[in-house]
XYZ file of C-alpha atoms in Angstrom:
625
model
C -6.265 -39.682 -18.999
C -8.643 -38.671 -16.221
C -8.102 -34.959 -16.924
C -8.647 -35.533 -20.663
C -11.916 -37.320 -19.937
C -13.081 -34.506 -17.678
C -12.197 -32.001 -20.368
C -14.279 -33.881 -22.933
C -17.201 -34.124 -20.538
C -16.923 -30.419 -19.835
C -16.997 -29.524 -23.516
C -20.191 -31.500 -23.950
C -21.707 -29.863 -20.890
C -20.637 -26.382 -21.857
C -21.947 -26.860 -25.366
C -25.353 -27.449 -23.811
C -24.881 -24.307 -21.753
C -24.165 -22.277 -24.890
C -27.335 -23.584 -26.474
C -29.395 -22.681 -23.411
C -27.964 -19.175 -23.303
C -28.644 -18.605 -26.995
C -32.248 -19.762 -26.575
C -32.931 -17.470 -23.624
C -33.570 -13.722 -23.755
C -31.764 -13.167 -20.444
C -28.528 -11.179 -20.697
C -25.360 -12.557 -19.094
C -26.940 -15.603 -17.463
C -23.374 -16.620 -16.655
C -20.198 -14.527 -16.327
C -19.341 -13.302 -19.845
C -16.241 -14.779 -21.420
C -14.126 -13.554 -24.318
C -11.022 -11.728 -25.510
C -10.078 -8.047 -25.296
C -7.338 -6.434 -27.370
C -5.879 -4.048 -24.766
C -3.327 -6.224 -22.934
C -1.677 -7.293 -26.157
C -2.170 -4.335 -28.516
C -2.856 -1.355 -26.251
C -4.769 1.013 -28.594
C -3.011 0.447 -31.918
C -4.704 -2.767 -33.094
C -5.615 -2.898 -36.789
C -8.474 -4.565 -38.614
C -6.127 -7.226 -39.957
C -4.767 -8.070 -36.507
C -8.223 -8.098 -34.953
C -9.836 -10.367 -37.525
C -6.867 -12.724 -37.455
C -7.246 -12.913 -33.678
C -10.997 -13.459 -33.923
C -10.453 -16.378 -36.275
C -8.177 -18.083 -33.746
C -10.613 -17.385 -30.910
C -13.362 -19.013 -32.950
C -11.263 -22.109 -33.583
C -9.545 -22.602 -30.220
C -11.465 -20.750 -27.500
C -15.098 -20.629 -28.612
C -15.610 -24.321 -27.673
C -14.777 -23.255 -24.103
C -17.307 -20.428 -24.004
C -15.058 -17.539 -25.049
C -17.605 -15.850 -27.300
C -16.795 -12.108 -27.293
C -14.074 -10.465 -29.388
C -13.682 -6.897 -28.104
C -11.777 -3.952 -29.588
C -10.523 -1.827 -26.722
C -10.117 1.904 -26.635
C -9.152 4.537 -29.224
C -10.204 2.609 -32.351
C -11.084 6.066 -33.713
C -7.611 7.575 -33.143
C -5.107 7.944 -35.974
C -1.916 6.004 -35.295
C 0.450 8.780 -36.332
C 3.336 10.631 -34.630
C 2.024 12.791 -31.806
C -0.997 10.610 -31.069
C -1.220 9.043 -27.621
C -4.070 8.313 -25.188
C -4.592 11.900 -23.999
C -3.647 13.730 -27.174
C -6.075 16.110 -28.836
C -6.974 16.427 -32.496
C -6.192 12.931 -33.807
C -9.665 11.373 -33.681
C -11.955 10.615 -36.623
C -15.478 11.965 -36.130
C -18.503 12.345 -38.371
C -20.547 15.479 -38.960
C -22.592 14.745 -35.825
C -19.569 14.585 -33.533
C -19.716 10.788 -33.261
C -16.495 8.801 -33.260
C -15.942 6.452 -36.184
C -13.150 3.928 -36.825
C -9.862 5.280 -38.148
C -9.969 4.180 -41.823
C -6.195 3.797 -42.005
C -6.389 1.027 -39.388
C -9.940 -0.151 -40.217
C -10.173 0.115 -44.023
C -13.579 -1.592 -44.197
C -15.053 1.387 -42.303
C -14.738 3.688 -45.313
C -17.842 5.074 -46.983
C -19.633 5.475 -43.630
C -19.713 1.740 -42.920
C -18.245 1.996 -39.432
C -17.696 -1.435 -37.914
C -20.445 -3.111 -39.954
C -18.179 -5.327 -42.058
C -15.926 -6.234 -39.122
C -18.964 -7.196 -37.035
C -20.363 -9.285 -39.894
C -17.102 -11.191 -40.215
C -16.922 -11.775 -36.462
C -20.502 -13.030 -36.469
C -19.733 -15.375 -39.369
C -17.098 -16.964 -37.109
C -19.764 -17.717 -34.506
C -18.541 -14.958 -32.172
C -19.966 -11.727 -30.804
C -18.387 -8.341 -31.455
C -17.604 -5.731 -28.801
C -16.110 -2.240 -28.590
C -14.781 0.073 -25.887
C -16.352 3.535 -25.661
C -15.714 6.567 -23.471
C -18.008 8.820 -21.478
C -20.156 11.466 -23.076
C -18.722 13.743 -25.727
C -15.248 13.982 -27.214
C -13.294 17.187 -26.702
C -12.655 17.217 -30.451
C -16.394 17.293 -31.212
C -16.871 19.965 -28.553
C -14.185 22.188 -30.066
C -15.659 21.671 -33.537
C -19.116 22.447 -32.091
C -20.756 19.854 -34.291
C -24.501 19.572 -34.744
C -26.384 16.854 -32.850
C -28.245 14.138 -34.725
C -31.913 13.540 -34.024
C -32.302 9.886 -35.005
C -36.077 10.253 -35.081
C -35.901 12.730 -37.983
C -32.479 11.975 -39.474
C -31.559 15.654 -39.237
C -30.161 18.097 -36.718
C -31.772 18.107 -33.291
C -34.077 21.102 -32.867
C -35.766 22.402 -29.757
C -37.025 25.841 -28.693
C -36.769 27.055 -32.259
C -33.060 26.365 -32.794
C -30.563 23.680 -33.700
C -28.437 22.333 -30.862
C -24.708 21.761 -30.963
C -21.948 20.037 -29.011
C -21.072 23.087 -26.902
C -24.680 23.225 -25.713
C -24.500 19.804 -24.104
C -20.829 19.263 -23.165
C -19.847 19.814 -19.520
C -16.236 20.838 -19.969
C -15.516 21.025 -16.225
C -16.466 17.352 -15.935
C -13.743 16.001 -18.172
C -12.526 12.425 -17.804
C -9.788 12.678 -15.167
C -7.348 10.351 -16.900
C -8.113 11.618 -20.406
C -8.913 15.279 -19.868
C -8.189 16.188 -23.499
C -10.335 13.344 -24.716
C -13.833 13.277 -23.243
C -16.332 15.078 -21.042
C -19.773 14.414 -19.604
C -22.908 15.550 -21.396
C -25.934 17.107 -19.762
C -28.499 14.307 -19.745
C -31.142 16.669 -18.394
C -31.231 18.352 -21.803
C -33.144 16.789 -24.654
C -30.159 17.490 -26.886
C -27.818 15.668 -24.510
C -30.067 12.625 -24.495
C -30.399 12.782 -28.276
C -26.618 12.717 -28.660
C -26.167 9.663 -26.452
C -29.068 7.927 -28.175
C -27.459 8.554 -31.561
C -24.249 6.877 -30.358
C -25.787 3.659 -29.147
C -28.263 3.349 -31.991
C -25.279 3.610 -34.332
C -23.447 0.857 -32.444
C -26.507 -1.350 -32.848
C -26.623 -0.567 -36.588
C -22.982 -1.628 -36.853
C -23.804 -4.986 -35.271
C -22.139 -4.438 -31.896
C -23.009 -7.039 -29.236
C -20.954 -5.744 -26.302
C -20.149 -2.222 -25.105
C -17.442 -1.497 -22.543
C -18.273 1.976 -21.209
C -15.329 3.778 -19.602
C -14.845 6.789 -17.315
C -18.385 6.725 -15.864
C -17.820 4.475 -12.830
C -15.712 4.446 -9.677
C -13.873 7.735 -9.175
C -15.606 9.060 -12.310
C -19.110 7.918 -11.349
C -21.822 9.372 -13.564
C -25.073 7.678 -12.578
C -27.092 9.890 -14.942
C -25.211 8.745 -18.042
C -25.177 5.083 -16.960
C -28.929 5.227 -16.294
C -29.782 6.815 -19.629
C -27.518 4.500 -21.641
C -29.130 1.536 -19.900
C -32.557 2.842 -20.884
C -31.456 3.229 -24.507
C -30.045 -0.296 -24.618
C -33.299 -1.736 -23.298
C -35.201 -0.208 -26.210
C -32.865 -1.326 -29.005
C -33.949 -4.105 -31.310
C -30.485 -5.640 -30.899
C -29.309 -7.068 -27.558
C -26.093 -5.387 -26.383
C -24.267 -6.499 -23.247
C -23.410 -3.479 -21.086
C -20.065 -3.386 -19.245
C -18.568 -0.584 -17.098
C -14.865 0.196 -16.797
C -12.812 1.111 -14.813
C -13.713 0.617 -11.184
C -11.222 2.394 -8.953
C -12.474 3.161 -5.443
C -15.610 1.058 -6.021
C -17.511 -0.272 -3.010
C -20.552 -2.572 -2.807
C -22.559 0.480 -1.721
C -21.640 2.288 -4.944
C -22.396 -0.816 -7.002
C -25.845 -1.015 -5.432
C -26.868 2.017 -7.494
C -25.734 0.645 -10.846
C -25.544 -3.170 -10.787
C -29.160 -3.472 -11.903
C -28.478 -1.197 -14.881
C -25.557 -3.147 -16.392
C -24.306 -6.694 -17.013
C -20.738 -6.445 -15.696
C -18.769 -3.733 -13.952
C -15.136 -3.344 -13.028
C -14.444 -3.309 -9.301
C -10.679 -2.711 -9.608
C -8.269 -0.524 -11.524
C -6.336 -1.954 -14.468
C -4.917 -5.383 -13.698
C -1.443 -6.020 -15.082
C 1.036 -8.854 -14.768
C 2.544 -8.153 -11.344
C 1.965 -10.081 -8.148
C 0.906 -6.865 -6.408
C -1.905 -6.484 -8.927
C -3.145 -10.031 -8.343
C -2.939 -9.779 -4.545
C -4.882 -6.493 -4.561
C -7.992 -8.343 -5.773
C -8.546 -10.509 -2.700
C -10.188 -7.904 -0.473
C -12.423 -6.410 -3.137
C -13.635 -9.793 -4.412
C -14.379 -10.838 -0.811
C -16.439 -7.703 -0.200
C -18.562 -8.039 -3.341
C -19.236 -11.707 -2.657
C -20.289 -10.884 0.917
C -22.659 -8.225 -0.466
C -24.355 -10.846 -2.688
C -23.404 -8.993 -5.865
C -22.232 -12.082 -7.761
C -24.861 -12.760 -10.421
C -27.299 -10.173 -9.045
C -30.131 -8.735 -11.121
C -28.763 -6.738 -14.041
C -29.779 -5.188 -17.359
C -32.325 -7.571 -18.889
C -30.652 -10.377 -16.956
C -27.763 -10.566 -14.517
C -24.722 -8.508 -13.562
C -21.241 -9.571 -12.480
C -18.446 -7.800 -10.571
C -15.496 -7.783 -12.967
C -11.911 -8.303 -11.721
C -10.516 -7.157 -15.115
C -8.815 -8.907 -17.996
C -6.360 -11.775 -17.655
C -2.862 -10.478 -18.587
C -1.441 -13.878 -19.501
C 0.618 -15.103 -22.433
C 2.084 -12.707 -24.989
C 1.569 -9.035 -24.032
C 2.538 -5.423 -24.579
C 3.060 -2.740 -21.910
C 0.296 -0.433 -20.702
C 0.385 2.821 -22.616
C 2.888 1.695 -25.223
C 2.330 2.489 -28.879
C 3.418 -1.008 -29.814
C 1.947 -4.440 -30.183
C 2.665 -7.623 -28.236
C 6.354 -8.345 -27.707
C 6.897 -10.002 -24.306
C 5.613 -12.785 -22.092
C 3.634 -12.246 -18.901
C 5.725 -11.448 -15.835
C 3.582 -13.652 -13.602
C 5.144 -17.023 -12.831
C 3.103 -20.208 -13.214
C 1.989 -20.333 -9.563
C 0.829 -16.711 -9.714
C -1.071 -17.374 -12.930
C -2.834 -20.344 -11.323
C -3.737 -18.148 -8.358
C -5.221 -15.536 -10.655
C -7.271 -18.060 -12.619
C -8.509 -19.712 -9.423
C -9.572 -16.459 -7.745
C -11.321 -15.236 -10.910
C -13.179 -18.563 -11.073
C -14.165 -18.707 -7.401
C -15.330 -15.061 -7.474
C -17.188 -15.785 -10.744
C -15.615 -12.821 -12.471
C -16.071 -12.474 -16.231
C -13.127 -14.150 -17.957
C -11.754 -11.786 -20.595
C -8.406 -13.041 -21.857
C -5.942 -10.299 -22.816
C -2.958 -12.093 -24.343
C -2.158 -12.333 -28.051
C -4.068 -15.416 -29.237
C -1.828 -15.641 -32.316
C 0.999 -16.740 -30.000
C -1.061 -18.679 -27.477
C 1.345 -21.080 -25.758
C 0.125 -24.423 -24.467
C 0.640 -23.551 -20.804
C -1.515 -20.438 -21.051
C -4.052 -22.290 -23.188
C -4.392 -25.053 -20.601
C -4.889 -22.467 -17.845
C -7.672 -20.504 -19.524
C -9.448 -23.665 -20.725
C -9.032 -25.732 -17.561
C -12.343 -27.628 -17.209
C -12.562 -27.224 -13.434
C -11.898 -23.468 -13.624
C -14.566 -23.002 -16.289
C -17.053 -25.206 -14.466
C -16.624 -23.251 -11.229
C -16.794 -19.923 -13.044
C -20.022 -20.782 -14.845
C -22.027 -22.965 -12.509
C -20.893 -22.790 -8.872
C -22.984 -21.211 -6.103
C -22.464 -19.995 -2.527
C -19.170 -18.409 -3.619
C -17.490 -16.603 -0.729
C -14.278 -16.195 1.184
C -13.786 -18.993 3.727
C -12.274 -17.508 6.922
C -11.350 -20.740 8.705
C -8.247 -21.876 6.824
C -4.953 -21.699 8.708
C -1.321 -21.564 7.634
C 2.079 -22.008 9.147
C 3.476 -19.130 11.187
C 4.038 -16.086 8.945
C 7.254 -14.155 8.609
C 7.920 -10.449 8.642
C 9.554 -9.044 5.533
C 11.343 -5.780 4.972
C 10.281 -3.223 2.431
C 11.440 -4.474 -0.932
C 11.253 -3.871 -4.639
C 9.788 -6.979 -6.211
C 11.215 -7.461 -9.692
C 9.861 -9.665 -12.435
C 11.222 -9.164 -15.920
C 11.003 -5.538 -16.935
C 8.316 -4.433 -14.460
C 8.450 -3.821 -10.735
C 5.949 -3.280 -8.003
C 6.845 -1.602 -4.745
C 5.318 -3.398 -1.789
C 5.956 -3.578 1.919
C 5.013 -7.040 3.115
C 4.462 -7.179 6.832
C 2.411 -9.542 8.885
C -0.747 -7.840 7.712
C 0.305 -4.342 6.613
C 0.772 -3.453 2.962
C 1.627 -0.216 1.148
C 0.700 0.332 -2.478
C 2.153 3.069 -4.646
C -0.526 4.373 -6.970
C -1.525 7.293 -9.207
C -4.533 9.533 -8.795
C -5.884 12.957 -9.735
C -3.866 15.815 -8.259
C -7.149 17.301 -7.037
C -7.362 14.491 -4.510
C -6.878 15.899 -0.984
C -4.336 13.236 0.011
C -1.523 13.652 -2.505
C 0.737 16.059 -0.607
C 2.662 13.622 1.532
C 6.059 13.561 -0.218
C 9.274 15.049 1.145
C 12.877 15.022 -0.056
C 16.234 14.705 1.666
C 19.795 14.255 0.422
C 21.471 10.907 1.066
C 24.822 11.949 -0.400
C 26.171 14.269 -3.072
C 24.761 12.135 -5.882
C 21.498 10.762 -4.501
C 18.291 12.189 -3.025
C 15.583 10.200 -1.281
C 11.911 11.103 -1.807
C 9.669 9.500 0.815
C 5.968 9.310 1.540
C 5.525 10.124 5.235
C 1.846 10.996 5.420
C -0.167 8.897 7.902
C 2.377 6.092 8.093
C 2.120 5.736 11.865
C 4.819 3.417 13.158
C 5.531 1.918 9.744
C 8.630 2.663 7.720
C 8.041 5.256 4.983
C 7.894 4.214 1.351
C 10.801 5.847 -0.479
C 11.927 6.476 -4.046
C 15.289 7.754 -5.201
C 16.492 10.534 -7.475
C 19.957 10.747 -8.962
C 20.940 14.398 -8.979
C 22.409 14.403 -12.480
C 19.048 13.144 -13.820
C 17.368 16.535 -13.492
C 16.198 18.869 -16.230
C 14.863 22.120 -14.890
C 12.321 21.046 -12.250
C 11.712 17.605 -13.765
C 13.283 14.415 -12.470
C 13.371 10.651 -12.823
C 12.582 8.380 -9.913
C 14.051 4.958 -9.236
C 12.798 1.909 -7.370
C 16.012 1.779 -5.338
C 19.536 3.090 -5.364
C 20.506 0.464 -7.949
C 18.825 2.735 -10.508
C 17.916 -0.003 -12.951
C 14.175 0.680 -13.123
C 12.329 3.999 -13.259
C 8.830 4.925 -12.110
C 6.528 5.126 -15.092
C 3.109 6.815 -15.311
C 1.496 7.770 -18.581
C -2.007 8.883 -19.536
C -2.729 5.508 -21.092
C -3.990 4.294 -17.701
C -7.686 3.679 -18.299
C -8.660 4.849 -14.813
C -8.186 7.828 -12.554
C -6.247 6.121 -9.779
C -4.456 2.988 -8.797
C -4.672 3.485 -5.069
C -5.122 -0.226 -4.506
C -2.662 -1.266 -7.177
C 1.099 -1.546 -7.313
C 3.332 1.088 -8.822
C 4.798 0.505 -12.274
C 8.552 0.437 -12.897
C 10.106 0.041 -16.325
C 13.696 0.058 -17.583
C 15.021 3.620 -17.434
C 14.923 5.362 -20.803
C 14.646 8.823 -22.311
C 10.890 8.863 -22.114
C 8.486 11.602 -21.062
C 6.466 8.943 -19.236
C 9.262 8.827 -16.662
C 9.485 12.569 -15.970
C 8.214 13.809 -12.604
C 7.936 17.091 -10.723
C 8.067 17.447 -6.930
C 6.097 20.529 -5.891
C 6.615 22.593 -2.776
C 3.244 21.454 -1.423
C 4.531 17.871 -1.283
C 2.779 16.538 -4.393
C 4.652 14.343 -6.867
C 3.264 14.966 -10.345
C 3.777 13.027 -13.561
C 4.808 15.654 -16.110
C 3.329 13.532 -18.891
C -0.087 12.519 -17.547
C -0.701 15.111 -14.858
C -1.467 12.366 -12.325
C -0.056 12.477 -8.801
C 1.693 9.647 -6.996
C 0.206 8.626 -3.663
C 0.487 5.764 -1.200
C -2.341 3.620 0.092
C -1.874 1.618 3.287
C -4.048 -1.386 4.021
C -4.247 -3.760 6.937
C -5.424 -7.038 5.485
C -7.635 -9.042 7.799
C -6.003 -12.317 6.846
C -3.891 -13.261 9.845
C -0.140 -13.175 10.134
C 0.506 -15.880 7.558
C -1.278 -14.063 4.705
C -3.403 -17.067 3.872
C -6.706 -16.634 2.025
C -9.314 -19.206 1.076
C -12.589 -19.431 -0.842
C -15.385 -21.978 -0.915
C -18.213 -22.744 -3.349
C -20.731 -25.451 -4.169
C -20.862 -27.283 -7.490
C -24.044 -27.992 -9.399
C -23.863 -31.690 -8.457
C -23.267 -30.972 -4.793
C -19.482 -31.122 -4.870
C -17.560 -28.632 -2.733
C -14.763 -26.464 -4.111
C -12.191 -25.187 -1.621
C -9.409 -22.892 -2.822
C -6.424 -22.215 -0.549
C -4.206 -19.243 -1.448
C -0.686 -18.500 -0.212
C 0.070 -14.773 -0.350
C 3.327 -15.288 1.534
C 6.752 -15.062 -0.076
C 7.624 -18.565 1.102
C 6.060 -22.009 1.011
C 3.224 -22.362 3.486
C 1.244 -25.362 4.690
C -2.444 -24.421 4.536
C -5.162 -26.470 6.218
C -8.927 -26.434 6.696
C -11.067 -28.850 8.692
C -14.061 -30.575 7.137
C -16.249 -29.558 10.066
C -15.476 -25.885 9.384
C -16.513 -26.214 5.761
C -20.130 -26.700 6.813
C -20.042 -23.336 8.605
C -19.798 -21.611 5.230
C -22.302 -23.839 3.427
C -25.929 -23.382 4.414
C -27.767 -26.650 4.902
C -24.681 -28.850 4.729
C -23.619 -30.865 7.784
C -20.248 -32.480 7.142
C -19.121 -33.273 10.677
C -19.542 -37.028 10.433
C -19.088 -37.344 6.704
C -16.145 -38.863 4.923
C -15.265 -36.812 1.845
C -13.294 -37.887 -1.198
C -10.892 -35.191 -2.356
C -8.718 -34.363 -5.353
C -6.532 -31.317 -5.974
C -6.906 -29.776 -9.408
C -3.496 -28.231 -10.153
C -1.372 -31.158 -8.981
C -3.839 -33.834 -10.049
C -3.314 -35.565 -6.702
C -6.040 -37.906 -5.433
C -6.286 -37.595 -1.637
C -8.794 -40.411 -1.317
C -10.982 -40.378 1.791
C -10.595 -37.244 3.913
C -12.192 -37.540 7.332
C -10.902 -34.569 9.283
C -9.146 -31.931 7.188
C -7.560 -30.923 3.913
C -3.952 -29.777 4.039
C -1.288 -29.032 1.476
C 2.048 -27.274 1.195
C 1.436 -24.397 -1.191
C 4.190 -22.642 -3.110
C 4.904 -18.929 -2.708
C 2.051 -16.927 -4.319
C 0.458 -20.214 -5.321
C -2.797 -21.967 -4.544
C -4.421 -25.351 -4.085
C -7.887 -26.074 -5.487
C -9.689 -29.009 -3.884
C -12.749 -30.757 -5.297
C -14.545 -32.558 -2.471
C -17.356 -35.056 -2.929
C -19.076 -35.454 0.431
C -22.154 -37.710 0.239
């Protein structure tokens, strides 16, 4: 009953928030919230599926502030045999080299309408419409050498007595690393290059787009020139468009300093999928951006927010698959609560990725939890709290962690972690693999570069699974799951993310080549496998904690257990004041409740303490007068 009452109060409060946002010109006053199609549909979503999803979002999630419905990448690609994320020649473009929706999947786009009718229908539902776009110019437009539109005249762009074309502005050597056959940078120093980009974003505004997710210009693919010019174009449009950057591999607060004022949200991680390794990889980066005061900093016509990526909860597909949603999230309930709590405490945008047409009650209650949404929207002083302690940690051996049909390879030591990731083969640190025979049937391929005293991370190859120089790699000698890397990864590396293992099948995604120089190359995507070692500064028990202040003075304290066993986590009330400027709690009696269990702790004079499940968390709400 108490939770139901809080939920009702929250709805009333958040309704007022929505009204205030709509009456203000400021962009992204609070972390944006919505739904993105990628986690459930990959790139193959159709107009029918999207509008059906938008209708459900309007009915069930809009009252909780989920206001954006976003079509993710490749809406312009024909869904036909041979088409995949890095294929060439399957995109639909107009005479000016601009990408337009594939009419076979988006029938309302015919007759040069683009997304106009889809956007109108989304708006009629009380939602805002968003799309994913790539950097610069498509390779298909470059090869066709299309003319460039001058939106000021409505004709071809002319300068120095001639008409300019795609090959004049495309920088072919600066292709998107993870989609090299798809897109390349344009020369923004040329008037023709600027005219092309302007024609793109003016067209999006004409379609009724409210949100643009701009990919392959940030992180490893940083292109400050294009981000800067696009931001300038968006400022001059007569339609407000929220500006988001994706992905964010290898992003640091120093890098974000150059762009956070130009955008409204920006990814600070690679793709987040439903493995515990993916969730755990977000703790360090969220800590660093909070410490750098980037949460809610000045942004494009408003504020900007570090983005921890979409929430892969509920009914999903697999990354890179040419199929729609067909499986449930591999995260268990405790891991899902941990993800929601960290995203809330770090005030990340909340972009749900699961199929809303099969939104189960457990997932629904997680993404609409009133405390989570309150913290995400209105809390302040959000930061990691370094004073929490846990029971003595254990040392674990290298293991393959299996959940459903996906695996992540992780070595869990007292504070040392290895992550298997994928990056461009031009990276200088990809040549650390070596091979040795274990027996007549099995070879072991290990990463031995810069491992120090730590055990090497190893994969396995069965000798009869070889075709010419190509091979399949297994998580262990059980050979149930194979290493999978395909060009659908919407980033250039996953150095801070876990490796991806899928059931072994006859699939090009699972074909690899070990070169003599020690590089391990995906034959399908051209990416190289590498290993990233980190020493987490979290103490031997792998306990993390965050703290924030509520708008009515309440204190939120989140305690996270990254261990693979139950851990008792504690924090003293006197230490809480160390992280809260102006608050002296030494002699104060606080009243505390824990959100996920619903337990009322009553008066708490000295400390908060709770046994937290493996990979789980506790979220305390403390009222300290």
